[in-house]
Coordinates of C-alpha atoms and ligand atoms in Angstrom, one line a residue:
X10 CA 14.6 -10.1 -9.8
X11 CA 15.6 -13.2 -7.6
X12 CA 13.0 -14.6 -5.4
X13 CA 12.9 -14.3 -1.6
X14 CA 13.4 -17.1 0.4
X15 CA 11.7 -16.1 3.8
X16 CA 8.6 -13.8 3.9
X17 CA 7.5 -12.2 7.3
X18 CA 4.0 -10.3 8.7
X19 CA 4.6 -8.1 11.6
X20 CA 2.0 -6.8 13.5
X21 CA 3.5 -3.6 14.0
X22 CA 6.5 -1.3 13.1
X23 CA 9.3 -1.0 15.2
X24 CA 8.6 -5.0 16.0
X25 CA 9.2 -5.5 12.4
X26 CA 12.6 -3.6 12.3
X27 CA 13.5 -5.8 15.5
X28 CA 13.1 -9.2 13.6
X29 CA 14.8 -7.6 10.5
X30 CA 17.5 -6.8 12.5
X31 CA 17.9 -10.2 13.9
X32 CA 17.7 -11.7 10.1
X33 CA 20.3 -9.6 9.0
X34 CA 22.6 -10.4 11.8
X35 CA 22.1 -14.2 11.1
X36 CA 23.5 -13.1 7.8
X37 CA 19.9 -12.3 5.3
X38 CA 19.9 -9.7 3.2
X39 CA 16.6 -8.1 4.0
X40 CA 13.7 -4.9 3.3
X41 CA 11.3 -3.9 5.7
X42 CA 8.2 -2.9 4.0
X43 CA 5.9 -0.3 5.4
X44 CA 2.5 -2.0 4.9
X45 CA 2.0 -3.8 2.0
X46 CA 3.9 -2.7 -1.7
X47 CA 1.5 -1.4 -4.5
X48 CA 3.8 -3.6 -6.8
X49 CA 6.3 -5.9 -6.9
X50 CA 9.8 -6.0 -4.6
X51 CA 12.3 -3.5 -5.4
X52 CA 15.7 -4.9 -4.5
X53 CA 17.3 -8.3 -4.3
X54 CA 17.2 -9.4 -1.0
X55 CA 16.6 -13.1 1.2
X56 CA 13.7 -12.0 3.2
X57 CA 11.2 -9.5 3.3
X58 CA 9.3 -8.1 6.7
X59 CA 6.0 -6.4 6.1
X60 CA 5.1 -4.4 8.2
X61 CA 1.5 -4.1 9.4
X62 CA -0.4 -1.8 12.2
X63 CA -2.8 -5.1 13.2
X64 CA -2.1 -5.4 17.0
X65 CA -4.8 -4.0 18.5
X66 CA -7.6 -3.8 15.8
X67 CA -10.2 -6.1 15.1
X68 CA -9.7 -9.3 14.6
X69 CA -11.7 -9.6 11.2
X70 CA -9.5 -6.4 10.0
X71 CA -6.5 -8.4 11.1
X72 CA -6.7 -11.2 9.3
X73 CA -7.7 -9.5 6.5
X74 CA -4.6 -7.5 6.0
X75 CA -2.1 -10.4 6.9
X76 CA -3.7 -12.4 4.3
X77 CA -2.7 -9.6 2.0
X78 CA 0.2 -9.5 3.3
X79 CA 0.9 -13.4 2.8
X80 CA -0.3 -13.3 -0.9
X81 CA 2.0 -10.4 -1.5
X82 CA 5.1 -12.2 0.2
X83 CA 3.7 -15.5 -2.1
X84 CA 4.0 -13.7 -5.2
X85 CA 7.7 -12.5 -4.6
X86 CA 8.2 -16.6 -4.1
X87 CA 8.8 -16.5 -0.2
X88 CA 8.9 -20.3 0.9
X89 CA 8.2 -19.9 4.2
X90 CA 6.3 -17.4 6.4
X91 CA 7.1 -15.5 9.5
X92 CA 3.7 -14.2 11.7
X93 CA 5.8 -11.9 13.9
X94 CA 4.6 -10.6 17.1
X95 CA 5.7 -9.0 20.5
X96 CA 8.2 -11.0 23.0
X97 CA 5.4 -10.2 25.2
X98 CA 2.7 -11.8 23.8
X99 CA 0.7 -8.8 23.2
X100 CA -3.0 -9.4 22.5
X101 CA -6.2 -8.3 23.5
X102 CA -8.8 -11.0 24.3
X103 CA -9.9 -11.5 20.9
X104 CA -7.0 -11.9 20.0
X105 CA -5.2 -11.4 17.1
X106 CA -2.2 -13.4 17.1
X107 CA -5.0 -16.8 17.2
X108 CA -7.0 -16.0 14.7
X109 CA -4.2 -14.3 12.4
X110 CA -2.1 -17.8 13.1
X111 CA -5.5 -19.8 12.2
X112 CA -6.5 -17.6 9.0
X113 CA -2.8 -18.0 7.7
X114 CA -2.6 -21.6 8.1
X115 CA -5.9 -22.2 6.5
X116 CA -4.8 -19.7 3.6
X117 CA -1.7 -21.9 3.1
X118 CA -3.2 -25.4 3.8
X119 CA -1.2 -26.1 6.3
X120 CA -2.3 -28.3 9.9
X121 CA 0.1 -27.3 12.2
X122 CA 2.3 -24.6 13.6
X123 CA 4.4 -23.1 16.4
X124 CA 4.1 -20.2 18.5
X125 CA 7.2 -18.4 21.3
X126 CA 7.7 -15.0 21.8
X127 CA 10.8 -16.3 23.5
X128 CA 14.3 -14.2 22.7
X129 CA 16.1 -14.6 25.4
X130 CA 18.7 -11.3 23.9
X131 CA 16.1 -9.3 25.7
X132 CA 15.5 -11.3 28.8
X133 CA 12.2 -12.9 27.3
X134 CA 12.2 -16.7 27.9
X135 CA 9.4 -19.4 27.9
X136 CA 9.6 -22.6 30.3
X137 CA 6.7 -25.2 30.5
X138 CA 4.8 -22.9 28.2
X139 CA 5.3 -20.1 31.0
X140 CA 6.8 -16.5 29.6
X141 CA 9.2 -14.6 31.9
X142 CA 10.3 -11.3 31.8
X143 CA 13.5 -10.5 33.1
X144 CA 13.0 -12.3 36.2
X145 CA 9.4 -12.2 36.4
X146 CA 6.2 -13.9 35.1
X147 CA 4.8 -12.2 32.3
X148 CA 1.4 -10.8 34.4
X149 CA 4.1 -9.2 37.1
X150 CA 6.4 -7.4 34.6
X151 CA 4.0 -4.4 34.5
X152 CA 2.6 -5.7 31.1
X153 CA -0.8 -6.5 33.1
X154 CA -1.6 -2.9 33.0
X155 CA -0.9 -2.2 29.8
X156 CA -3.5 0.4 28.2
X157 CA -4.0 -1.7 25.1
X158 CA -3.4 -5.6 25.5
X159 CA -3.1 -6.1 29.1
X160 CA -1.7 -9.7 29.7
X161 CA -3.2 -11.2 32.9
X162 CA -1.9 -14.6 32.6
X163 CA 1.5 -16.3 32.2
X164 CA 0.8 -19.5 30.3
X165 CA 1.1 -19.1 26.8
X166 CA -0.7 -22.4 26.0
X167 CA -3.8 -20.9 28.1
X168 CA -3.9 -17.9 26.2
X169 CA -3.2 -19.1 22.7
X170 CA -5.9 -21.6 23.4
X171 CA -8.7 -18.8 24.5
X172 CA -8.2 -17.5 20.9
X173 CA -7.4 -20.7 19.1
X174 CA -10.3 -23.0 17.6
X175 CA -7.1 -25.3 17.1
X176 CA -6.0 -27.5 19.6
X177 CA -2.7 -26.1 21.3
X178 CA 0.1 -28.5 22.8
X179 CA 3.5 -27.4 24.6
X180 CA 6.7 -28.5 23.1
X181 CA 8.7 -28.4 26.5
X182 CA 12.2 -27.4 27.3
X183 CA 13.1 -31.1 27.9
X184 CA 12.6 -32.1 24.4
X185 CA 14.3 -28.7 23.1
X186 CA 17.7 -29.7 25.1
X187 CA 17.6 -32.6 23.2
X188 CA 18.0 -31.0 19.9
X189 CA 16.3 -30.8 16.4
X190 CA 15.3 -34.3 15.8
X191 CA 13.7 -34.3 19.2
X192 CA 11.2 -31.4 18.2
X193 CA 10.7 -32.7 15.2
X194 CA 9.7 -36.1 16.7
X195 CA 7.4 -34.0 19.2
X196 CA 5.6 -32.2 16.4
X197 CA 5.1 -35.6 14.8
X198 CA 3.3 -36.6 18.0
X199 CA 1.1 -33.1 18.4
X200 CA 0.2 -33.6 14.6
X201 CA -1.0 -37.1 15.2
X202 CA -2.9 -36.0 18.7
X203 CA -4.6 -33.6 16.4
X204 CA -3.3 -30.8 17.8
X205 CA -2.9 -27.9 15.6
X206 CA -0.3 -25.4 17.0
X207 CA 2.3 -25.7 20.0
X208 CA 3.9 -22.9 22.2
X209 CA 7.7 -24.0 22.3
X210 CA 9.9 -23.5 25.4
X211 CA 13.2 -21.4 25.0
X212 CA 15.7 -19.9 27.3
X213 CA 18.7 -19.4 25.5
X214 CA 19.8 -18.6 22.2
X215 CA 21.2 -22.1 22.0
X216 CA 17.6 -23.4 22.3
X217 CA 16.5 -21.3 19.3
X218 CA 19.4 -22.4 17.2
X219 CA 19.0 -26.0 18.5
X220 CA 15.1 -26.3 17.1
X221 CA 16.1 -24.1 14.3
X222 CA 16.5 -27.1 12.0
X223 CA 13.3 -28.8 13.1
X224 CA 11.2 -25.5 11.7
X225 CA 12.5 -25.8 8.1
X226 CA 9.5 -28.6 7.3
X227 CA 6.6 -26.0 8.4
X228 CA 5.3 -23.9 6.0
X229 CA 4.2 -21.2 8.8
X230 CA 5.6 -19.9 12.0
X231 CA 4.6 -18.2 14.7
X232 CA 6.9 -16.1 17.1
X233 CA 8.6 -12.7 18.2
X234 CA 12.0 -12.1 16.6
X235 CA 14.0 -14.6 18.6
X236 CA 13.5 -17.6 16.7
X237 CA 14.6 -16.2 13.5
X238 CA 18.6 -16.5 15.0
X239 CA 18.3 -20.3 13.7
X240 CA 16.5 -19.7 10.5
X241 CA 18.6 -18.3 7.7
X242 CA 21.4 -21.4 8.0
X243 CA 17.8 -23.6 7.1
X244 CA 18.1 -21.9 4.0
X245 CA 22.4 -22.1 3.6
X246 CA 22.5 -18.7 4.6
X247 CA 25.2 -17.9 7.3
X248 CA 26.2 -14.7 9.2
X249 CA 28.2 -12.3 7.1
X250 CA 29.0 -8.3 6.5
X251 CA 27.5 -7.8 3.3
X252 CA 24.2 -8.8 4.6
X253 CA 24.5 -5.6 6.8
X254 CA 25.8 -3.4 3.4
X255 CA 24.3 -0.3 2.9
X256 CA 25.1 2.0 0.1
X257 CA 27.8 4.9 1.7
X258 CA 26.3 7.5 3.5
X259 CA 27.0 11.4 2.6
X260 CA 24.9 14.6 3.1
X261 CA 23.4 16.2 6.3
X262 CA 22.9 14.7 9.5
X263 CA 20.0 15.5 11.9
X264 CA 18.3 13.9 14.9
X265 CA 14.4 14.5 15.3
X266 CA 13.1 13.3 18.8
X267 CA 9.5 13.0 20.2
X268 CA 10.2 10.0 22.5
X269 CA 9.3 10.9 25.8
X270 CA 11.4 7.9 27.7
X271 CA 14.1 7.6 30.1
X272 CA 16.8 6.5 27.9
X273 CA 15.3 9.3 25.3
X274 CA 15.8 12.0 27.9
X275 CA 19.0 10.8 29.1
X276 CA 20.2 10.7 25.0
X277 CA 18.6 14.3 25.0
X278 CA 20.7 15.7 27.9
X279 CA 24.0 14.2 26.5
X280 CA 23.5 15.3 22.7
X281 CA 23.1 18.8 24.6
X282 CA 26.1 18.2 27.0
X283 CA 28.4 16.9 24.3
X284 CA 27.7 21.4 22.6
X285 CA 25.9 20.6 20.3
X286 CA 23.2 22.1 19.0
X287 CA 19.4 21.2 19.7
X288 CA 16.1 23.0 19.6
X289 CA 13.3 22.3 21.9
X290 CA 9.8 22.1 20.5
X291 CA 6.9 23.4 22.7
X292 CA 3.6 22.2 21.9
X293 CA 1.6 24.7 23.5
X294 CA 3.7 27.4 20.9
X295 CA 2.5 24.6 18.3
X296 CA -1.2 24.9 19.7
X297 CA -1.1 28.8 19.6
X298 CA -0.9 28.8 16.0
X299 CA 2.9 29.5 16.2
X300 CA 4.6 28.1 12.6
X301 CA 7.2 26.1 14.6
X302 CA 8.1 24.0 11.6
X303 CA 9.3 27.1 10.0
X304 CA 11.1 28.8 13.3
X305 CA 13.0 25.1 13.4
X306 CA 14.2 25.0 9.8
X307 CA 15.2 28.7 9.6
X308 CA 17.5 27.8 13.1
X309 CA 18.6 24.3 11.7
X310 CA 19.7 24.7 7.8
X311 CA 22.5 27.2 8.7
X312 CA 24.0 25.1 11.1
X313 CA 24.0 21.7 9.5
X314 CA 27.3 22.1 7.4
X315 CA 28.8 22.0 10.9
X316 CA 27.5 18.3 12.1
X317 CA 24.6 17.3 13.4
X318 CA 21.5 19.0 15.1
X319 CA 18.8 18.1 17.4
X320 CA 15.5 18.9 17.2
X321 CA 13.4 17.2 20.0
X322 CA 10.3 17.5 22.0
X323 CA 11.4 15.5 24.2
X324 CA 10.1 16.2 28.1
X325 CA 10.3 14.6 31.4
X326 CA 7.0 13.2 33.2
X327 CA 5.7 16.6 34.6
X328 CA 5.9 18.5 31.6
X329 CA 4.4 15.7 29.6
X330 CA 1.4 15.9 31.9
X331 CA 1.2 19.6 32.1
X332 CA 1.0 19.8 28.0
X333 CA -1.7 16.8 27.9
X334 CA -4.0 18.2 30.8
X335 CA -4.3 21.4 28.3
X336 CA -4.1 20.3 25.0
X337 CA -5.5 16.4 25.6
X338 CA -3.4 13.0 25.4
X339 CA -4.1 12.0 22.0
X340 CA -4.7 15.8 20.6
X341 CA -1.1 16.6 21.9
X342 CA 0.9 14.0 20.6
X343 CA -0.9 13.8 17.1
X344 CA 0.3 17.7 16.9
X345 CA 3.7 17.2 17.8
X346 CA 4.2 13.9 16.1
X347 CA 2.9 16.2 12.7
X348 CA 5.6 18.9 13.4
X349 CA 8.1 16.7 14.0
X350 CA 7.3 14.9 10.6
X351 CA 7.1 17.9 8.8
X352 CA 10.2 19.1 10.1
X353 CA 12.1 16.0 9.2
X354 CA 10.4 16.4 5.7
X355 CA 12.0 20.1 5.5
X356 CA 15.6 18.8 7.0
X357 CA 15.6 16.2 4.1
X358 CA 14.7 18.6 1.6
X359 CA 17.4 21.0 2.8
X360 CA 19.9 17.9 1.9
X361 CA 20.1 16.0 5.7
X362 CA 20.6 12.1 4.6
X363 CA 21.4 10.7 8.0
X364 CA 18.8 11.0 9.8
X365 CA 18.1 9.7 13.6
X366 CA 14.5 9.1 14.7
X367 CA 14.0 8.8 18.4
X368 CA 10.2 7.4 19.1
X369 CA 7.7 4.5 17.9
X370 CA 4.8 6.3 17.0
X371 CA 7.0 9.6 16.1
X372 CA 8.6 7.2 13.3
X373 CA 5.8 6.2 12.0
X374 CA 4.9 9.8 11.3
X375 CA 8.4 10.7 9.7
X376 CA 8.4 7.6 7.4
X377 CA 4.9 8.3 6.2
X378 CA 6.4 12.5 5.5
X379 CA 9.3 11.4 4.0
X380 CA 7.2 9.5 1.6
X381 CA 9.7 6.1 2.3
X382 CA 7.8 2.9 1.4
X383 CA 10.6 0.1 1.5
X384 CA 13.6 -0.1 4.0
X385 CA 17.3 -1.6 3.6
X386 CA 18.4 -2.9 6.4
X387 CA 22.1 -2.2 7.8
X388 CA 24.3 -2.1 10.1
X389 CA 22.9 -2.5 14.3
X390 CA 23.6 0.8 16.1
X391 CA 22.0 -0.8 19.6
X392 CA 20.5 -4.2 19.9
X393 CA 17.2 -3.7 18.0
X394 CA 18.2 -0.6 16.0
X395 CA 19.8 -0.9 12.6
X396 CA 20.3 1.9 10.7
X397 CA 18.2 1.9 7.2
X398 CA 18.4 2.7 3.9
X399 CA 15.8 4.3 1.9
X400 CA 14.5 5.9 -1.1
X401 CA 12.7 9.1 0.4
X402 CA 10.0 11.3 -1.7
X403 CA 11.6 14.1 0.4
X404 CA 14.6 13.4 -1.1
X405 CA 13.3 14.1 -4.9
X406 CA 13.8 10.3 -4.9
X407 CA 17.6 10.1 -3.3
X408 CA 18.8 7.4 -1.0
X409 CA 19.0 8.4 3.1
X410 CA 19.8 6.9 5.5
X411 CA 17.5 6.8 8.9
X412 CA 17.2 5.2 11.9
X413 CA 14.5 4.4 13.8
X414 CA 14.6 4.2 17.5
X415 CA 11.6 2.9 19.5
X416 CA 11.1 4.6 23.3
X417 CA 13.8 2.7 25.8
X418 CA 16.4 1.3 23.4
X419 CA 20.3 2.7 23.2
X420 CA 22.7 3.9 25.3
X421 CA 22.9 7.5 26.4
X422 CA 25.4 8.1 24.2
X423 CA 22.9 7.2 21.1
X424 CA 22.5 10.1 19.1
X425 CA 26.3 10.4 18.1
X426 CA 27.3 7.1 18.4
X427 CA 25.3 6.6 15.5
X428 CA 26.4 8.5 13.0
X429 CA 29.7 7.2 13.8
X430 CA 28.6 3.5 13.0
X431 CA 27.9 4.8 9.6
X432 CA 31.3 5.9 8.9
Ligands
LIG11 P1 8.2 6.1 22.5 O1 8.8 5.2 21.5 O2 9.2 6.6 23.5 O3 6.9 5.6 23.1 P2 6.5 7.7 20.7 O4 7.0 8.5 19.6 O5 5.9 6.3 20.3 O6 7.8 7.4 21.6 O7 5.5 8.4 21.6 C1 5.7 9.6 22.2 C2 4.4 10.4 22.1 O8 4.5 11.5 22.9 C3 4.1 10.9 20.7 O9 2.8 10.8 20.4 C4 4.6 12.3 20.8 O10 4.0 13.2 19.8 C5 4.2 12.7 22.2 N1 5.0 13.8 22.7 C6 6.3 14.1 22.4 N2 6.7 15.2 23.1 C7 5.7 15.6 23.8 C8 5.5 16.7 24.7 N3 6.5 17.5 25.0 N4 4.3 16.9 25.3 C9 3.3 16.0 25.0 N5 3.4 15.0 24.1 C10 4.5 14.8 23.6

């Protein structure tokens, strides 16, 4: 088996897919791993993404699994290392994209590295060390009253510092205009200063490509998915189709929703107005002891030689609220997120091998029922959604393909669009 070139950690799922997707687009071959393999790499790919659940959990238990991670991604010969994280910068005040950066750097005895959410595709850009949002700062974009990692403060150097025991410079837009050999002077200077990481400026996808050069001499970086645009051509690597090739697709198609979003409602109602069919799920029927798995399959199987169904639990604000007040917040998406899983399991064993997932944490549930533990990745339906290919347990071991599609992203038109960009 060739060896990979670039090896990435993510700190969570559908932010891994993200940067795969990017990769791929830039013209990498690349498998999205879900956590860290049991054994050695599968498939001959550039560039592996692993990814990890470590957001929001202790720091310690961070580390500890991205170290893993790194080992893992050493022994399949990856010469260089990714640390992905959210365009947002999402952390909690211990941290963990500091001491994960710190940890990985020490691991690989290295002294410096670079940190920017920036990716400007999705209107997230750094200047003077400052991330916008759209047209915002970061603590007015609604992200300061996020439940997990609230983010109070706008200045990326500030908060990198508050969980750094490295010293942490700014690599400003000025020097990033004036190209590669510019930042790589800068880092030069930083290094010297003694500082040991730097948040870089970047408001265009002509600022990521310009530095991209300059990155190929650190062993580590630091970032959200935009600044892997200007990596693969470090490595000779240039955009192409095959890098998107999946095996054909054949068999079933199905879409399973348990987002709860605008864009998931509104890709809901035009499924439904396109004649379709679809099935609603209702969680309190799921609570009563009612075998909705079953109910679901029994309607489904008939109807799949005909095109694709919808099975979704998809509900608007009110209803949402309504369910939760009765059954609990966590205790009523944990149900439905285990129905929807299992009946994605059963759709799969009835031969469905395209499959849509609509909703982050209701992926993570499928994936784990389908028994899928490494991830081609294809062609992009929507920015940030690929489709995927995958050996499924479900499947008695057969390829299917699935997509994964986190709360807000894809046009309205999403669930048959999709199956249309696979043939
Ligand atoms: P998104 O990517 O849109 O955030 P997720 O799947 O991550 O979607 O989260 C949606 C959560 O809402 C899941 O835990 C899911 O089980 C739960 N959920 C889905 N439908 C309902 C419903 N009708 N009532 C209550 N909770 C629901």
């Amino acid at each position: 088996m060739a060896s990979i070139r670039l090896g990435c950690i993510a700190d969570d799922f559908t932010g891994a897919t993200d940067l795969a997707n990017n990769l791929v687009r830039a013209g990498m071959r690349v498998v999205q791993t879900i956590g860290i393999p049991a054994g050695p790499l599968a498939a001959d790919v550039d560039c592996v993404v692993v990814a990890l659940k470590s957001r929001t959990i202790a720091p310690a238990d961070a580390i500890a699994q991205s170290l893993a991670a790194l080992s893992w991604l050493q022994a399949q010969g990856a010469e260089q290392i990714y640390f992905k994280y959210c365009s947002t910068f999402d952390s909690t005040a211990a941290g963990n994209i500091g001491p994960v950066a710190e940890a990985l750097m020490q691991a690989m005895g290295t002294d410096f590295t670079i940190a920017t959410p920036a990716f400007p595709d999705n209107k997230r850009t750094v200047f003077k060390g400052y991330l916008f949002v759209g047209d915002v700062l970061l603590d007015e974009s609604g992200m300061q009253n996020h439940p997990l990692t609230p983010m109070t403060d706008p200045n990326l150097v500030r908060v990198l510092q508050s969980q750094s025991t490295k010293q942490v410079g700014l690599i400003d837009h000025a020097v990033v205009a004036r190209g590669a050999d510019a930042v790589t002077a800068r880092i030069a200077e930083l290094r010297a200063q003694g500082f040991g990481m730097a948040v870089v400026d970047a408001v265009s996808n002509d600022d990521l490509l310009r530095m991209g050069p300059a990155l190929a001499a650190l062993p580590l970086l630091t970032a959200g998915s935009g600044v892997a645009i200007g990596l693969p051509a470090n490595f000779g690597i240039a955009p192409s189709a095959q890098a998107s090739q999946l095996p054909a697709a054949g068999g079933l198609r199905a879409v399973v929703s348990g987002s709860c979003s605008l864009a998931t409602n509104r890709q809901v109602m035009n499924f439904i107005q396109s004649g379709r069919p679809a099935m609603a799920i209702d969680p309190l029927r799921i609570a009563a002891g009612v075998d909705v798995t079953a109910e679901v399959l029994a309607w489904a199987v008939p109807l799949l030689q005909d095109g694709p169904v919808l099975v979704y639990s998809t509900a608007e604000s009110g209803a949402i609220k309504a369910v939760q007040a009765r059954l609990g917040v966590e205790e009523a998406g944990a149900m439905v997120e285990r129905t929807i899983a299992a009946i994605a399991r059963g759709l799969v064993e009835a031969g469905v091998r395209q499959l849509v997932v609509a909703g982050g944490e209701t992926s993570g549930a499928c994936v784990q029922a389908l028994g899928v533990t490494q991830m081609q990745i294809g062609p992009q339906i929507d920015p940030g959604v690929p489709w995927t290919h995958v050996l499924a347990d479900a499947a008695g071991g057969a390829g299917v393909h699935v997509t994964l599609k986190s709360g807000n992203f894809g046009t309205d038109d999403f669930f048959t669009k999709a199956f249309g960009v696979l043939a």
